[in-house]
PDB file of C-alpha atoms in Angstrom:
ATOM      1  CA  UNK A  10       0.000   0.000   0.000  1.00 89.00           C
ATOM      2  CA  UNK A  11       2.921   2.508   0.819  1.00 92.00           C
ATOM      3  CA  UNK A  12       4.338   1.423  -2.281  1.00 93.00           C
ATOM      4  CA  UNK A  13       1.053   2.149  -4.608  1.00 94.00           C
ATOM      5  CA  UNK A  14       1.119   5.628  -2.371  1.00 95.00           C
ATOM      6  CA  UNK A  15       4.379   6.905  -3.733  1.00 95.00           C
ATOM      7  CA  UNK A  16       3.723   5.443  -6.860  1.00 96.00           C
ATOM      8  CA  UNK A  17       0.616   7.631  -6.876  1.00 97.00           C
ATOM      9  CA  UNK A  18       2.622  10.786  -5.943  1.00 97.00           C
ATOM     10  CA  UNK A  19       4.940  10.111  -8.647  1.00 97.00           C
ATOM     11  CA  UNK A  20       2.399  10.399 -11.085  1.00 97.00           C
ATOM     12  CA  UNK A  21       0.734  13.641  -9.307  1.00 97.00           C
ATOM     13  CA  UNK A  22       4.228  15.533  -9.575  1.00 97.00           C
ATOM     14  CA  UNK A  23       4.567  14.845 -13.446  1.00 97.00           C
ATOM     15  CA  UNK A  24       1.101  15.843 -13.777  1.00 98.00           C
ATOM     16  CA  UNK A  25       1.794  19.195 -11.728  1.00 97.00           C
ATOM     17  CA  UNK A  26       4.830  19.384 -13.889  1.00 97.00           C
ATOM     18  CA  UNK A  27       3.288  19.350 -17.341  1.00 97.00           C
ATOM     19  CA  UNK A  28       0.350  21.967 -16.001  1.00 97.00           C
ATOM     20  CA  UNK A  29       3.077  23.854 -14.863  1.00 97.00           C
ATOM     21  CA  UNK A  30       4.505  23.931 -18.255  1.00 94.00           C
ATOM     22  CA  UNK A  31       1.229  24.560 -19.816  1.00 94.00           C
ATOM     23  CA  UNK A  32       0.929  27.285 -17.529  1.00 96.00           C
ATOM     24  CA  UNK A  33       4.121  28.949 -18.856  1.00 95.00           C
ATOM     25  CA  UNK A  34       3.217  28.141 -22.277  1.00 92.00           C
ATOM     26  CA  UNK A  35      -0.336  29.562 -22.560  1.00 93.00           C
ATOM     27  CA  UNK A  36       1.408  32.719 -20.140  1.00 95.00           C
ATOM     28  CA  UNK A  37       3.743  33.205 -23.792  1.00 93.00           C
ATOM     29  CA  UNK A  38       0.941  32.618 -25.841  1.00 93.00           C
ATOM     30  CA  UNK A  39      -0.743  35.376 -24.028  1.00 95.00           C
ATOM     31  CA  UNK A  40       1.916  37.580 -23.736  1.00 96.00           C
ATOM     32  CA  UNK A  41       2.770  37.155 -28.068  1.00 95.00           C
ATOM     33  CA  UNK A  42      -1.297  38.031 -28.464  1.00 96.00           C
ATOM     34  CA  UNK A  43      -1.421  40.917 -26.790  1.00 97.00           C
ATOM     35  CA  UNK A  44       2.144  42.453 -28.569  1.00 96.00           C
ATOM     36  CA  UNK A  45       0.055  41.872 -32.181  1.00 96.00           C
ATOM     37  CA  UNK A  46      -3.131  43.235 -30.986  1.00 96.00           C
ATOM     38  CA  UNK A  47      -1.174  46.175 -29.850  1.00 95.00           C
ATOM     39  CA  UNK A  48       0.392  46.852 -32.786  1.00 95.00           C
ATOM     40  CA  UNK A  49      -2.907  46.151 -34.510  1.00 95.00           C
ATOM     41  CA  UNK A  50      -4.250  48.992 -32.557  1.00 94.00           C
ATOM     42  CA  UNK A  51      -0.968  51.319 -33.763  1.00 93.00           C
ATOM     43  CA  UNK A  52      -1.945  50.372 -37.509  1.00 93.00           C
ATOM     44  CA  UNK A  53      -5.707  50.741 -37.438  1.00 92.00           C
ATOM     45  CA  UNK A  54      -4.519  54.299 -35.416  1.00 92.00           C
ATOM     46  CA  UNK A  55      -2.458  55.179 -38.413  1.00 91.00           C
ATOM     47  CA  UNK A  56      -5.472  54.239 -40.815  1.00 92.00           C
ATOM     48  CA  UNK A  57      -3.510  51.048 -42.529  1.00 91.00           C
ATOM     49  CA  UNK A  58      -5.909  50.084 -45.402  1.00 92.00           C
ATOM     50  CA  UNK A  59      -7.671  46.595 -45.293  1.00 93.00           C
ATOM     51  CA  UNK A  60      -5.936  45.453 -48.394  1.00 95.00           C
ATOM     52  CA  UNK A  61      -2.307  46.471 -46.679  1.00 93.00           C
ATOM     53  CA  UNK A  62      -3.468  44.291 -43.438  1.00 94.00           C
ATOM     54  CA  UNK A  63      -4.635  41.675 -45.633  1.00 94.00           C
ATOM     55  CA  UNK A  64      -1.900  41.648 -47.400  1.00 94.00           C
ATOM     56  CA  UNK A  65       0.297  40.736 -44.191  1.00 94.00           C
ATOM     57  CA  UNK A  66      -2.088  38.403 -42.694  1.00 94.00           C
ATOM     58  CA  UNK A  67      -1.529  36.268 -45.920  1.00 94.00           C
ATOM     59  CA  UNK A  68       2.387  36.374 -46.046  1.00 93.00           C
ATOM     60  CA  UNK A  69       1.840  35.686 -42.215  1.00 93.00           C
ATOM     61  CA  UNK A  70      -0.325  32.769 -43.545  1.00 92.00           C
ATOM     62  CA  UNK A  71       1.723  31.708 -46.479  1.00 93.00           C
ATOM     63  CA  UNK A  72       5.322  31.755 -44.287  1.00 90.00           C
ATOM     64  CA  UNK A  73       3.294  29.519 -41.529  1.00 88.00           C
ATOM     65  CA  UNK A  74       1.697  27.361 -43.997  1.00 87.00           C
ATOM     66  CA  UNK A  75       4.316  24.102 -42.965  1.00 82.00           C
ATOM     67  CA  UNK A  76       4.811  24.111 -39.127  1.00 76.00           C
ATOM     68  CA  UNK A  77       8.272  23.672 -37.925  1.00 71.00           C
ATOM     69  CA  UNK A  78       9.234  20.493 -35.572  1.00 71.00           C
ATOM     70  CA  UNK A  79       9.562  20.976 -31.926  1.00 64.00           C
ATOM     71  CA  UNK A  80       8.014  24.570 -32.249  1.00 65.00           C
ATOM     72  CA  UNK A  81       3.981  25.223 -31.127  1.00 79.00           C
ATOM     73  CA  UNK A  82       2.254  26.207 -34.554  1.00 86.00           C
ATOM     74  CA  UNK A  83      -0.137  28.701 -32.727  1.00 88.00           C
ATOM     75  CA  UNK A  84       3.031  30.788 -31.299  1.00 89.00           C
ATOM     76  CA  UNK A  85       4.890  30.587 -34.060  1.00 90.00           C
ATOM     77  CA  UNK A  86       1.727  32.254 -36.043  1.00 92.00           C
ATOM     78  CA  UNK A  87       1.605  34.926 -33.587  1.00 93.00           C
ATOM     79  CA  UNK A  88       5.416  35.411 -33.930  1.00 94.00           C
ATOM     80  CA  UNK A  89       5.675  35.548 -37.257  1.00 93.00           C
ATOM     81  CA  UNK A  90       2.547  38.083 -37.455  1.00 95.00           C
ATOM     82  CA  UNK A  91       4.471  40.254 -35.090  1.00 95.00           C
ATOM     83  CA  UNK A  92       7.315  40.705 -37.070  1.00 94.00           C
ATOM     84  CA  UNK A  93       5.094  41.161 -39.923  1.00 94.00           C
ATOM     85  CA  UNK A  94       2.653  43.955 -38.526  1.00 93.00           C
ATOM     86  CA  UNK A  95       6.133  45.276 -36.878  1.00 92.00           C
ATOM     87  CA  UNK A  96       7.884  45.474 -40.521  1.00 91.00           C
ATOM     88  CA  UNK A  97       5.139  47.568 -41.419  1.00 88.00           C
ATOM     89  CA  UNK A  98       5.990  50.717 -43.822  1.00 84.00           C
ATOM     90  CA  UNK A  99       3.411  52.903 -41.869  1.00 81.00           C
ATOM     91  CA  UNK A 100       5.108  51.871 -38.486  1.00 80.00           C
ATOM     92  CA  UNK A 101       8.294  52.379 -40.132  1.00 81.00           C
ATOM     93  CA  UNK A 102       7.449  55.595 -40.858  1.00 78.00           C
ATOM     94  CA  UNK A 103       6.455  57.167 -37.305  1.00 68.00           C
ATOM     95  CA  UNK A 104       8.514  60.040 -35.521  1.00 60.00           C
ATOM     96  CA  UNK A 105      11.106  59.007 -33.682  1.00 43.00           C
ATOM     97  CA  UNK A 106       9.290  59.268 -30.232  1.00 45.00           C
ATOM     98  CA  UNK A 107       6.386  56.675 -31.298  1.00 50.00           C
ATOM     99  CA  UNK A 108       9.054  54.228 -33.045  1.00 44.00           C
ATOM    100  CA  UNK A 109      10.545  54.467 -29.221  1.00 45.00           C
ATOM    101  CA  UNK A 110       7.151  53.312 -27.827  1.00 51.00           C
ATOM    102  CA  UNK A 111       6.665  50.743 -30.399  1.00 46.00           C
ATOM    103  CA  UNK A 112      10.154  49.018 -29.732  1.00 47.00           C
ATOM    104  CA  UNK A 113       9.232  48.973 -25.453  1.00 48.00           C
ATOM    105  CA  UNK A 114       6.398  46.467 -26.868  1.00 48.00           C
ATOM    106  CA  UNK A 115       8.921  43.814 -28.116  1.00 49.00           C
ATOM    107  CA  UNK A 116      10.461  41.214 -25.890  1.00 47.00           C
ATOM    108  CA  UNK A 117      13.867  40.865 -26.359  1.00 44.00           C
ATOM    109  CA  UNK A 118      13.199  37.411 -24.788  1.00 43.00           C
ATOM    110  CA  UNK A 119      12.477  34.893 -27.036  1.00 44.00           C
ATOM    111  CA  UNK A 120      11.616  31.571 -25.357  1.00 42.00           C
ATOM    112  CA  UNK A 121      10.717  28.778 -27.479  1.00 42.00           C
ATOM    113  CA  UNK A 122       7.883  26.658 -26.356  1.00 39.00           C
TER     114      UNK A 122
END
């Protein structure tokens, strides 16, 4: 019995372990979603045209079309839409003070899931 016990707790800790690490990775999903809708915000702000954000949403598409091993597909979406919306020309094109504001969104941390 004191053997089926520890046995028992065994399989609790690698069960607290993998929510743990769900935790974490839902935390950088979260994290990744609100960056884009930020910079959503900063385009629809600057009066981006649909076509321009439709344009990037299918490169974003297009570039994420084959997920990578090892990587989550849903971050790696986000990511790559953040770089995308981020490359924008409009964004590109703010005074300097704004460009400042827009790079305090990025993370300079990039964790891989």
């Amino acid at each position: 019995e004191l053997q089926q016990k520890v046995e028992e707790t065994e399989v609790l800790k690698m069960e607290l372990q993998m929510l743990e690490t769900e935790r974490v990775r839902l935390s950088l999903v979260e994290e990744k979603l609100m960056d884009v809708l930020q910079l959503l915000q900063q385009l629809r702000d600057l009066h981006i045209s649909k076509r321009a954000l439709g344009k990037i949403l299918l490169s974003t598409l297009e570039c994420c079309r084959d997920p990578q091993p090892g990587k989550a597909h849903l971050f790696e979406v986000l990511d790559t839409l953040y770089h995308e919306l981020a490359g924008c020309e409009l964004l590109q094109s703010q005074p300097l003070e704004k460009a400042q504001s827009r790079q305090a969104l990025s993370n300079p941390l990039v964790i891989s899931c």
